[in-house]
Coordinates of C-alpha atoms and ligand atoms in Angstrom, one line a residue:
Chain C
Y401 CA 17.8 -18.3 -15.8
I402 CA 17.0 -14.3 -15.7
K403 CA 18.6 -12.0 -17.6
L404 CA 18.7 -8.2 -17.9
D405 CA 20.9 -6.8 -20.3
N406 CA 21.2 -2.9 -20.7
V407 CA 17.5 -2.5 -20.0
H408 CA 15.7 1.1 -20.9
K409 CA 11.9 2.0 -21.1
R410 CA 11.0 5.9 -21.9
Y411 CA 8.2 7.8 -21.0
K412 CA 6.9 10.3 -23.4
M413 CA 4.6 13.4 -22.2
G414 CA 5.1 16.2 -24.6
E415 CA 8.2 18.1 -24.3
V416 CA 9.4 15.4 -21.1
T417 CA 10.8 12.5 -21.4
I418 CA 10.5 10.1 -18.7
N419 CA 14.0 7.4 -18.2
A420 CA 12.0 5.1 -16.4
L421 CA 14.9 1.9 -16.6
N422 CA 17.9 3.5 -18.0
G423 CA 20.6 0.8 -18.6
V424 CA 19.4 -1.6 -16.2
S425 CA 21.2 -5.0 -15.9
F426 CA 21.7 -7.9 -13.7
G427 CA 21.1 -11.3 -13.5
I428 CA 19.4 -14.1 -11.2
D429 CA 19.8 -17.6 -11.1
K430 CA 16.8 -20.5 -11.3
G431 CA 15.4 -21.3 -7.9
D432 CA 16.6 -18.1 -6.4
F433 CA 14.9 -15.8 -3.8
A434 CA 15.9 -11.7 -5.7
I435 CA 14.8 -8.8 -3.9
V436 CA 15.2 -5.4 -5.5
V437 CA 14.7 -2.5 -3.4
G438 CA 15.5 1.1 -4.0
P439 CA 14.0 4.8 -3.2
S440 CA 10.1 5.6 -4.6
G441 CA 10.4 6.4 -8.6
A442 CA 13.4 4.3 -8.8
G443 CA 12.1 1.7 -11.5
K444 CA 11.4 -1.4 -9.6
T445 CA 7.6 -1.7 -10.6
T446 CA 8.4 -1.4 -14.2
V447 CA 11.1 -4.1 -14.1
L448 CA 8.9 -6.0 -12.4
N449 CA 5.9 -5.7 -15.4
L450 CA 8.8 -6.4 -17.9
L451 CA 9.5 -9.4 -16.4
G452 CA 6.1 -10.1 -16.3
G453 CA 4.9 -9.8 -19.4
M454 CA 3.2 -6.9 -19.2
D455 CA 4.7 -4.0 -20.4
S456 CA 7.5 -4.3 -23.3
L457 CA 11.5 -2.4 -23.3
D458 CA 12.2 0.4 -25.5
E459 CA 15.9 -1.0 -25.7
G460 CA 17.6 -3.9 -24.5
S461 CA 16.7 -7.5 -23.8
I462 CA 15.3 -10.2 -21.0
S463 CA 16.1 -13.4 -21.4
V464 CA 14.1 -15.7 -18.9
D465 CA 14.6 -19.8 -19.2
G466 CA 16.6 -19.1 -22.6
K467 CA 14.0 -17.1 -24.4
N468 CA 14.5 -13.4 -25.0
I469 CA 10.6 -12.6 -24.0
A470 CA 11.1 -8.8 -25.3
E471 CA 10.6 -10.7 -29.0
Y472 CA 7.2 -12.3 -28.0
N473 CA 4.0 -11.3 -29.9
Q474 CA 1.4 -10.9 -28.2
K475 CA 0.5 -14.3 -28.2
M476 CA 3.1 -15.6 -26.4
L477 CA 3.2 -13.3 -24.1
T478 CA -0.5 -14.2 -23.1
E479 CA 1.0 -18.1 -23.0
Y480 CA 3.7 -17.1 -20.7
R481 CA 1.8 -14.7 -19.1
R482 CA -1.2 -18.0 -18.1
N483 CA 1.5 -19.8 -17.4
D484 CA 4.5 -19.7 -16.1
I485 CA 4.4 -15.9 -14.0
G486 CA 2.6 -15.2 -10.2
F487 CA 2.0 -11.8 -10.2
V488 CA 1.4 -9.8 -6.8
F489 CA 0.7 -6.4 -8.0
Q490 CA 0.8 -2.9 -6.0
F491 CA -2.5 -1.8 -5.8
Y492 CA -3.3 -5.7 -5.8
N493 CA -5.9 -5.8 -8.6
L494 CA -8.7 -7.6 -7.2
V495 CA -12.2 -8.6 -9.0
Q496 CA -14.4 -6.3 -7.2
N497 CA -17.6 -8.8 -7.6
L498 CA -15.7 -12.2 -6.3
T499 CA -15.2 -13.3 -3.4
A500 CA -11.8 -13.9 -1.9
K501 CA -12.0 -17.5 -2.9
E502 CA -13.3 -16.7 -6.2
N503 CA -11.0 -14.5 -6.7
V504 CA -7.9 -17.2 -6.0
E505 CA -10.0 -20.0 -7.4
L506 CA -9.8 -18.1 -11.4
A507 CA -6.8 -17.6 -11.4
T508 CA -6.1 -21.2 -10.7
Q509 CA -8.4 -22.5 -13.6
I510 CA -5.7 -21.9 -16.2
S511 CA -2.5 -23.1 -14.2
T512 CA -1.6 -26.2 -15.1
N513 CA -0.7 -27.6 -11.9
P514 CA -2.1 -25.1 -9.5
L515 CA -2.4 -25.7 -5.1
D516 CA -5.5 -26.4 -3.0
V517 CA -7.7 -22.8 -3.3
E518 CA -8.5 -23.2 0.2
H519 CA -5.2 -24.2 1.8
V520 CA -3.1 -21.5 0.4
L521 CA -5.9 -19.0 1.6
E522 CA -5.5 -20.6 5.2
M523 CA -1.8 -20.5 4.5
V524 CA -2.2 -16.6 4.5
G525 CA -4.4 -16.5 7.6
L526 CA -7.9 -15.8 5.5
K527 CA -9.8 -19.0 5.9
D528 CA -12.4 -17.4 7.9
R529 CA -12.5 -14.8 5.5
M530 CA -12.6 -16.5 2.1
N531 CA -16.4 -15.4 1.1
N532 CA -16.1 -12.3 1.6
F533 CA -15.9 -9.6 -1.0
P534 CA -12.4 -7.1 -1.6
S535 CA -14.4 -4.3 0.4
Q536 CA -15.9 -6.1 3.4
L537 CA -11.9 -7.1 3.8
S538 CA -8.9 -4.6 5.4
G539 CA -6.2 -3.3 3.3
G540 CA -4.3 -6.3 4.9
E541 CA -6.4 -8.7 3.8
Q542 CA -6.9 -7.8 0.6
Q543 CA -3.2 -7.4 -0.1
R544 CA -3.2 -11.4 1.5
V545 CA -6.1 -12.1 -1.4
A546 CA -3.7 -10.8 -3.8
I547 CA -0.7 -13.5 -2.4
A548 CA -2.8 -16.3 -2.4
R549 CA -3.9 -15.5 -5.8
A550 CA -0.6 -15.7 -7.1
L551 CA 1.1 -18.8 -4.9
A552 CA -1.8 -20.7 -5.8
K553 CA -0.9 -20.6 -9.5
N554 CA 1.5 -22.7 -8.5
P555 CA 4.0 -20.8 -10.8
K556 CA 8.0 -21.2 -12.5
L557 CA 8.6 -17.5 -11.3
L558 CA 6.9 -15.4 -8.9
L559 CA 7.0 -11.5 -9.1
C560 CA 5.7 -9.7 -6.0
D561 CA 5.1 -5.7 -6.1
E562 CA 5.7 -4.4 -2.0
P563 CA 4.1 -8.0 -1.2
T564 CA 4.0 -6.8 3.0
G565 CA 3.4 -2.8 2.1
A566 CA -0.2 -2.9 3.8
L567 CA 1.4 -5.1 6.8
D568 CA 2.1 -5.6 10.2
Y569 CA 5.2 -6.5 11.2
M570 CA 4.4 -10.0 12.5
T571 CA 1.9 -10.4 9.5
G572 CA 4.9 -9.0 6.7
K573 CA 7.4 -11.8 8.3
A574 CA 5.2 -14.3 8.3
I575 CA 4.2 -13.8 4.4
L576 CA 7.9 -13.5 3.4
K577 CA 8.7 -17.0 5.5
L578 CA 6.0 -18.7 3.5
L579 CA 6.7 -17.4 0.5
Q580 CA 10.4 -18.3 1.1
D581 CA 9.6 -21.7 2.0
T582 CA 7.8 -22.3 -1.0
C583 CA 10.4 -21.2 -3.3
N584 CA 13.1 -23.5 -1.5
S585 CA 10.9 -26.2 -1.5
T586 CA 9.2 -25.8 -5.4
G587 CA 12.2 -24.8 -7.0
M588 CA 10.4 -21.6 -7.9
T589 CA 12.5 -18.0 -8.6
L590 CA 11.4 -15.9 -6.7
V591 CA 11.5 -11.6 -7.2
V592 CA 10.3 -9.7 -4.6
I593 CA 10.3 -5.3 -4.6
T594 CA 9.8 -4.3 -0.8
H595 CA 10.8 -1.1 0.6
N596 CA 11.6 -2.6 4.1
G597 CA 15.5 -3.1 4.1
A598 CA 15.3 -5.2 7.3
L599 CA 14.3 -8.2 5.3
T600 CA 17.0 -7.4 2.7
G601 CA 19.1 -10.6 4.8
M602 CA 16.1 -13.1 3.1
G603 CA 17.3 -13.1 -0.7
E604 CA 20.6 -14.6 -2.6
K605 CA 20.8 -11.8 -5.0
I606 CA 19.8 -8.3 -3.6
I607 CA 19.4 -5.9 -6.4
K608 CA 19.8 -1.9 -5.2
M609 CA 17.7 0.8 -8.1
K610 CA 18.2 4.3 -8.5
N611 CA 17.0 6.8 -10.5
G612 CA 16.0 3.8 -13.5
R613 CA 19.5 2.0 -13.1
V614 CA 21.1 -0.8 -10.4
S615 CA 23.3 1.0 -8.2
E616 CA 24.4 -1.8 -6.4
Y617 CA 24.3 -5.7 -6.9
K618 CA 25.0 -8.2 -3.7
I619 CA 25.0 -11.6 -3.8
N620 CA 24.3 -13.6 -0.6
K621 CA 25.7 -17.2 -0.3
N622 CA 23.8 -17.4 3.2
P623 CA 20.3 -16.0 3.5
Chain V
Y1023 CA -9.7 16.9 22.5
I1024 CA -10.4 13.5 20.8
K1025 CA -12.4 10.9 23.3
L1026 CA -14.1 7.9 21.9
D1027 CA -15.7 6.1 24.3
N1028 CA -17.0 2.0 24.5
V1029 CA -17.8 2.3 20.6
H1030 CA -18.5 -0.6 18.3
K1031 CA -19.1 -1.2 14.4
R1032 CA -20.1 -4.9 13.6
Y1033 CA -20.5 -5.8 10.2
K1034 CA -23.6 -8.5 9.7
M1035 CA -22.8 -10.6 7.0
G1036 CA -25.8 -13.7 6.6
E1037 CA -25.7 -15.7 10.2
V1038 CA -21.5 -14.2 11.2
T1039 CA -21.0 -10.9 12.9
I1040 CA -17.7 -9.2 12.5
N1041 CA -16.8 -7.1 15.3
A1042 CA -14.9 -4.4 13.1
L1043 CA -14.2 -2.4 16.5
N1044 CA -15.5 -4.5 20.5
G1045 CA -15.4 -1.4 22.8
V1046 CA -12.9 1.2 22.3
S1047 CA -12.3 3.6 24.4
F1048 CA -9.3 6.5 23.7
G1049 CA -8.5 10.3 24.4
I1050 CA -6.0 12.6 22.4
D1051 CA -5.4 16.1 23.4
K1052 CA -5.2 19.0 21.4
G1053 CA -2.3 19.4 18.8
D1054 CA -1.2 15.9 19.7
F1055 CA 1.0 14.0 17.1
A1056 CA -1.3 10.3 17.6
I1057 CA -0.2 7.0 16.8
V1058 CA -2.2 3.9 16.4
V1059 CA -0.4 0.7 15.4
G1060 CA -1.3 -2.8 15.3
P1061 CA -1.8 -6.1 13.8
S1062 CA -3.9 -6.3 10.2
G1063 CA -7.4 -6.5 10.9
A1064 CA -7.0 -4.8 14.5
G1065 CA -9.3 -1.9 13.2
K1066 CA -7.5 0.8 12.5
T1067 CA -9.2 1.7 9.4
T1068 CA -12.4 1.6 10.9
V1069 CA -11.2 3.4 13.7
L1070 CA -10.0 6.6 11.6
N1071 CA -13.2 6.4 9.1
L1072 CA -15.5 7.0 12.3
L1073 CA -13.1 9.9 13.3
G1074 CA -13.2 11.1 9.7
G1075 CA -17.0 11.4 10.0
M1076 CA -17.2 8.6 7.2
D1077 CA -18.7 5.6 8.6
S1078 CA -21.2 5.3 11.5
L1079 CA -21.1 3.5 15.1
D1080 CA -23.3 0.7 16.3
E1081 CA -22.8 1.8 20.3
G1082 CA -20.7 4.1 22.1
S1083 CA -19.5 7.9 21.6
I1084 CA -16.8 10.0 18.8
S1085 CA -16.8 13.8 21.0
V1086 CA -14.1 15.9 18.9
D1087 CA -13.7 19.0 20.2
G1088 CA -16.7 19.0 22.5
K1089 CA -19.2 17.7 20.2
N1090 CA -20.1 14.3 19.6
I1091 CA -20.3 13.9 16.4
A1092 CA -21.9 10.5 16.5
E1093 CA -25.1 12.2 16.8
Y1094 CA -24.6 14.6 13.4
N1095 CA -26.4 14.0 11.3
Q1096 CA -25.7 13.9 7.2
K1097 CA -25.5 17.7 7.0
M1098 CA -23.8 18.0 9.4
L1099 CA -21.1 15.6 9.0
T1100 CA -20.1 16.9 5.4
E1101 CA -19.4 20.1 6.8
Y1102 CA -17.7 18.3 9.2
R1103 CA -15.8 16.4 6.7
R1104 CA -15.4 19.5 4.3
N1105 CA -13.8 22.0 6.6
D1106 CA -12.3 19.9 10.0
I1107 CA -10.7 17.0 8.3
G1108 CA -8.2 15.6 5.9
F1109 CA -7.7 12.5 4.9
V1110 CA -5.0 10.3 3.6
F1111 CA -6.7 7.3 2.1
Q1112 CA -5.1 3.9 2.4
F1113 CA -6.0 2.9 -1.5
Y1114 CA -4.9 6.8 -1.0
N1115 CA -8.5 7.7 -3.5
L1116 CA -7.1 10.1 -6.5
V1117 CA -9.4 10.9 -9.1
Q1118 CA -7.9 9.2 -12.3
N1119 CA -8.9 11.9 -14.8
L1120 CA -7.4 14.5 -12.9
T1121 CA -3.4 15.8 -12.4
A1122 CA -1.4 15.4 -9.0
K1123 CA -2.1 19.3 -9.3
E1124 CA -5.6 18.6 -9.9
N1125 CA -6.4 16.3 -7.2
V1126 CA -4.4 19.0 -4.4
E1127 CA -6.7 21.4 -5.7
L1128 CA -10.1 20.4 -5.8
A1129 CA -9.3 19.6 -2.6
T1130 CA -8.6 23.4 -1.2
Q1131 CA -11.5 25.0 -3.1
I1132 CA -13.7 24.0 -0.2
S1133 CA -11.2 25.1 2.2
T1134 CA -11.0 28.1 4.7
N1135 CA -7.7 28.8 5.0
P1136 CA -5.7 26.3 2.3
L1137 CA -1.9 26.3 1.5
D1138 CA -0.4 26.5 -1.4
V1139 CA -0.9 23.8 -3.7
E1140 CA 2.8 24.3 -5.7
H1141 CA 4.3 24.2 -2.2
V1142 CA 3.0 21.4 -1.1
L1143 CA 3.5 19.4 -4.0
E1144 CA 7.0 20.5 -4.1
M1145 CA 6.7 19.6 -0.4
V1146 CA 6.5 16.0 -1.0
G1147 CA 9.0 15.8 -3.9
L1148 CA 6.8 16.1 -6.3
K1149 CA 7.6 19.3 -8.1
D1150 CA 8.2 17.9 -11.6
R1151 CA 5.3 15.6 -11.5
M1152 CA 2.7 17.9 -10.6
N1153 CA 1.0 17.6 -14.4
N1154 CA 1.0 14.0 -14.5
F1155 CA -2.0 12.0 -14.1
P1156 CA -1.9 9.0 -11.5
S1157 CA -1.7 6.2 -13.9
Q1158 CA 1.8 8.3 -14.8
L1159 CA 3.0 8.2 -11.4
S1160 CA 4.4 4.9 -9.4
G1161 CA 2.8 4.0 -6.0
G1162 CA 4.6 6.0 -3.8
E1163 CA 5.3 8.9 -6.1
Q1164 CA 0.6 8.6 -6.0
Q1165 CA 0.5 8.1 -2.0
R1166 CA 2.6 11.2 -2.3
V1167 CA -0.7 13.2 -3.8
A1168 CA -2.6 12.0 -1.9
I1169 CA -0.8 13.1 1.1
A1170 CA -0.3 17.0 -0.8
R1171 CA -3.9 16.9 -1.0
A1172 CA -4.8 16.3 3.1
L1173 CA -2.1 18.9 3.7
A1174 CA -3.1 21.8 1.5
K1175 CA -7.0 21.4 3.4
N1176 CA -4.7 22.9 6.2
P1177 CA -7.1 20.6 8.8
K1178 CA -8.3 21.1 12.4
L1179 CA -7.7 17.4 12.4
L1180 CA -5.6 15.5 9.8
L1181 CA -6.1 11.7 9.4
C1182 CA -3.8 9.7 7.9
D1183 CA -4.2 5.4 7.4
E1184 CA -0.9 3.9 6.0
P1185 CA 0.6 7.3 5.1
T1186 CA 4.1 5.8 3.8
G1187 CA 3.1 1.8 3.3
A1188 CA 4.4 2.3 -0.2
L1189 CA 8.1 4.6 0.7
D1190 CA 11.1 3.5 1.1
Y1191 CA 12.0 4.0 4.9
M1192 CA 14.0 7.6 3.5
T1193 CA 11.0 8.8 1.9
G1194 CA 8.4 8.1 4.3
K1195 CA 10.6 8.8 7.0
A1196 CA 10.9 12.7 5.7
I1197 CA 7.0 12.5 4.8
L1198 CA 7.1 11.8 8.4
K1199 CA 8.8 14.7 9.5
L1200 CA 7.2 16.7 7.4
L1201 CA 3.7 15.7 9.2
Q1202 CA 5.7 16.6 12.6
D1203 CA 6.9 19.8 11.4
T1204 CA 3.3 21.1 10.2
C1205 CA 1.8 19.0 13.9
N1206 CA 3.9 21.4 15.3
S1207 CA 4.1 24.6 14.0
T1208 CA 0.4 24.9 13.2
G1209 CA -1.8 23.6 16.2
M1210 CA -2.9 21.0 14.1
T1211 CA -3.9 17.4 15.8
L1212 CA -2.5 14.3 13.9
V1213 CA -3.3 10.7 13.6
V1214 CA -1.3 8.6 11.7
I1215 CA -2.1 4.8 11.3
T1216 CA 1.4 2.8 11.1
H1217 CA 2.4 -0.5 10.7
N1218 CA 6.0 1.0 11.1
G1219 CA 6.9 0.1 14.1
A1220 CA 10.5 2.2 13.9
L1221 CA 8.4 5.8 14.1
T1222 CA 5.8 4.5 17.0
G1223 CA 8.8 7.2 19.3
M1224 CA 8.0 10.3 17.2
G1225 CA 4.5 10.5 19.1
E1226 CA 2.8 11.5 22.1
K1227 CA -0.2 9.5 22.2
I1228 CA 0.7 5.7 20.8
I1229 CA -2.4 3.5 21.2
K1230 CA -2.0 0.0 20.7
M1231 CA -4.9 -1.9 18.9
K1232 CA -5.8 -5.6 18.7
N1233 CA -9.0 -7.6 17.6
G1234 CA -11.2 -4.7 18.0
R1235 CA -9.7 -3.1 21.0
V1236 CA -7.1 -0.8 22.3
S1237 CA -4.7 -2.8 24.3
E1238 CA -2.3 -0.4 25.2
Y1239 CA -1.8 2.8 25.7
K1240 CA 1.1 5.3 25.9
I1241 CA 1.9 8.7 27.2
N1242 CA 5.4 9.5 25.4
K1243 CA 6.3 12.6 27.2
N1244 CA 9.2 13.5 24.9
P1245 CA 8.6 12.4 21.3
Ligands
ATP2762 N1 2.7 5.3 -17.3 C1 3.4 6.4 -17.5 N2 3.8 7.6 -17.6 C2 4.5 7.8 -17.0 N3 5.9 8.2 -15.8 C3 5.8 6.6 -15.9 C4 4.8 5.6 -15.9 N4 4.9 4.6 -15.2 C5 5.9 4.8 -14.6 N5 6.5 6.2 -13.9 C6 7.3 6.5 -14.0 O1 8.8 5.9 -14.1 C7 9.4 6.2 -12.8 C8 9.2 4.7 -12.3 O2 8.3 4.4 -11.9 P1 8.4 2.8 -10.9 O3 6.8 2.6 -11.2 O4 8.4 2.1 -11.5 O5 8.1 3.5 -9.8 P2 8.8 2.5 -8.5 O6 10.2 2.2 -8.2 O7 7.9 1.1 -8.6 O8 8.0 3.4 -7.6 P3 7.2 3.5 -6.1 O9 8.5 2.3 -4.9 O10 6.9 4.4 -5.6 O11 6.4 2.5 -6.1 C9 8.5 6.7 -12.0 O12 9.2 8.3 -12.2 C10 7.3 7.1 -12.5 O13 6.2 8.4 -12.5
ATP2763 N1 -17.1 -3.8 4.9 C1 -17.3 -5.1 6.1 N2 -17.8 -5.8 6.0 C2 -17.6 -6.6 6.4 N3 -16.3 -6.8 7.3 C3 -15.8 -5.5 7.1 C4 -15.8 -4.1 6.3 N4 -14.8 -3.5 7.2 C5 -14.0 -4.2 7.8 N5 -14.8 -5.4 7.7 C6 -13.6 -6.3 9.2 O1 -13.9 -5.0 10.3 C7 -11.6 -5.8 10.9 C8 -11.0 -4.3 10.8 O2 -11.0 -4.2 9.2 P1 -10.1 -2.6 9.4 O3 -10.2 -2.0 7.9 O4 -10.6 -1.9 10.2 O5 -8.6 -3.4 10.0 P2 -7.1 -2.3 9.9 O6 -7.0 -2.4 11.6 O7 -6.9 -1.5 9.2 O8 -6.2 -3.8 9.0 P3 -5.1 -3.5 7.8 O9 -4.2 -3.3 8.9 O10 -5.0 -4.4 6.9 O11 -5.2 -2.5 7.3 C9 -11.2 -6.7 9.8 O12 -11.5 -7.9 10.4 C10 -12.2 -6.7 8.6 O13 -12.4 -8.0 7.8
MG2764 MG1 6.1 0.3 -7.5
MG2765 MG1 -6.7 -0.6 7.0

C-alpha cells in the first residue's frame, strides 16, 4: 500500500550538504499500524513530511495506493493532502486565534466523511476545554487538539509525528490505544513516529531509522 | 532554599474558573535535583512559570533564597529572571532568525558568569549544527538548543519544562545526565518537569502533582 524506494533528501547549506534521507526503503500494508523509531536527527519527520505530500524528494520514489506521489504536481498534492491525509505535527501547528473546537472544525470542513467534532474532542479528554484557545491550554492539551483535528478528518492515511511527546504515560497510552482502535475498526493506515520504545509492541511494522537510513525492519504478527 | 506555601493560580474564563493551582506547597533544598511529575493539565508548567518569575500567583507565597518573589515588583522580577534563572521552555521559544549559536550567545550576554557557548553546544551534541537556524533543525535538535541556552547562563536555579520531550531514550538520558552532573559539580539547584517516570530515581526530591495540587512528595536519599 505504501512503498518507499531508495528515497534521498538533501539540504544544501553553503558548502555543507546534510543528507537528511540517504537511501530509505520500506513497505507498509493497507490497514497496518506502522511505528517509526530512531535517534534525534535520524530523518523520521522528513519521511513523514514526504509521505504527507508536504515536501519533495531528490531521488527515489514513494508510492501510496499504487500512485507515485513523488510525480504529483502541485494541484494533485493539494488534493492528496486535503482528502487522503490526516497529520499530527511535531509542533502541533494549531491556529492560535481559533478555539480547540474551531481548529478541529476547520479540518473537517474539507473532508468527505468526517467524524463528529465534539465526539472526537471528548475521546481525547478535552470535552470541557473545547472553547479555549491554544494559549489557554497546557502543552499536552494542545497536543491532544492536534490529534483530534487529524482524527476527525477520518483519513485513509493518518500520519502522527510524536503524538504523545507532551503527554504523561497514562494519557499517552490512552491516546495510542484510541489511534490503534480507530486503525483496526475503520481500516485506516496509521504511521506513528515515537521515541517511546515501550510502544513498539503495538505495531505490525516497526521501522528503525538511523542517520537517514532504515537500520532495522521488523514485522510483528501479533501486536 | 525554595518554598511554595499554599499557592493558588486561577484563570477566569467567562463564568468558568480554572484552578490551575489549588493550594500547592513543597520545599526544595539548595543544590537539589527536584523532579516534578503528573498528568497533562496537572499544573506543572504553571508552577515552573511562577518559580521563574514569569507569572504571578493569586494566593500564597513563593520564597527563593529567603526572598518572597511573589512580592517583587516588575523591575525586581526582571533582574531575577535575567540573573538567577535559566529556563528551558516546553515550547523552546527560540528566536527564529538567529542561528543556534546566536540563540545561546543572546542568553549569555546578560549573564554574570556564563559558560563557553561552543562548549555547551558541543555537550548537547550540536557542534556541527550551531550555524543553522531553528527551522533547519529537527525537533530534538531545537530542544537541545533551548537546553544549551539555559545551561550556558550558568544560573543559580535551572528550570526545565519537559527537556527531553522530543528526544529519543538514549539522547534524553545523556541530556539528563549532563544536567545532573552540572547540578552536582556547580551547586546549581535544578527543577525538571518530566513525564518520563523512569527518570524519577535520579532526583533528591520527587514532587507528584494532580489537579492543581501536590499528590505525593518523596525524598530520595540515594539518587
Ligand atoms: N530545512 C532543513 N535544512 C537543513 N537541514 C535540515 C532541515 N530539516 C531537517 N534537517 C536535518 O535533517 C536531519 C533529519 O531531520 P528530521 O527532522 O527528519 O529528524 P527527526 O528524526 O525527526 O529528529 P527528531 O527526533 O529530533 O525530531 C537532521 O539532521 C536535521 O537537522
Ligand atoms: N492562560 C490560561 N488560561 C486558562 N487556563 C489555563 C491557562 N494556562 C493554563 N491553563 C490551564 O491550567 C491547567 C494547568 O496547566 P499547566 O500548563 O500547568 O499543565 P501541565 O501540568 O504543564 O500540563 P502538560 O503536561 O499537558 O504540559 C490546565 O488545565 C490548563 O488548561
Ligand atoms: Mg522530528
Ligand atoms: Mg506543561
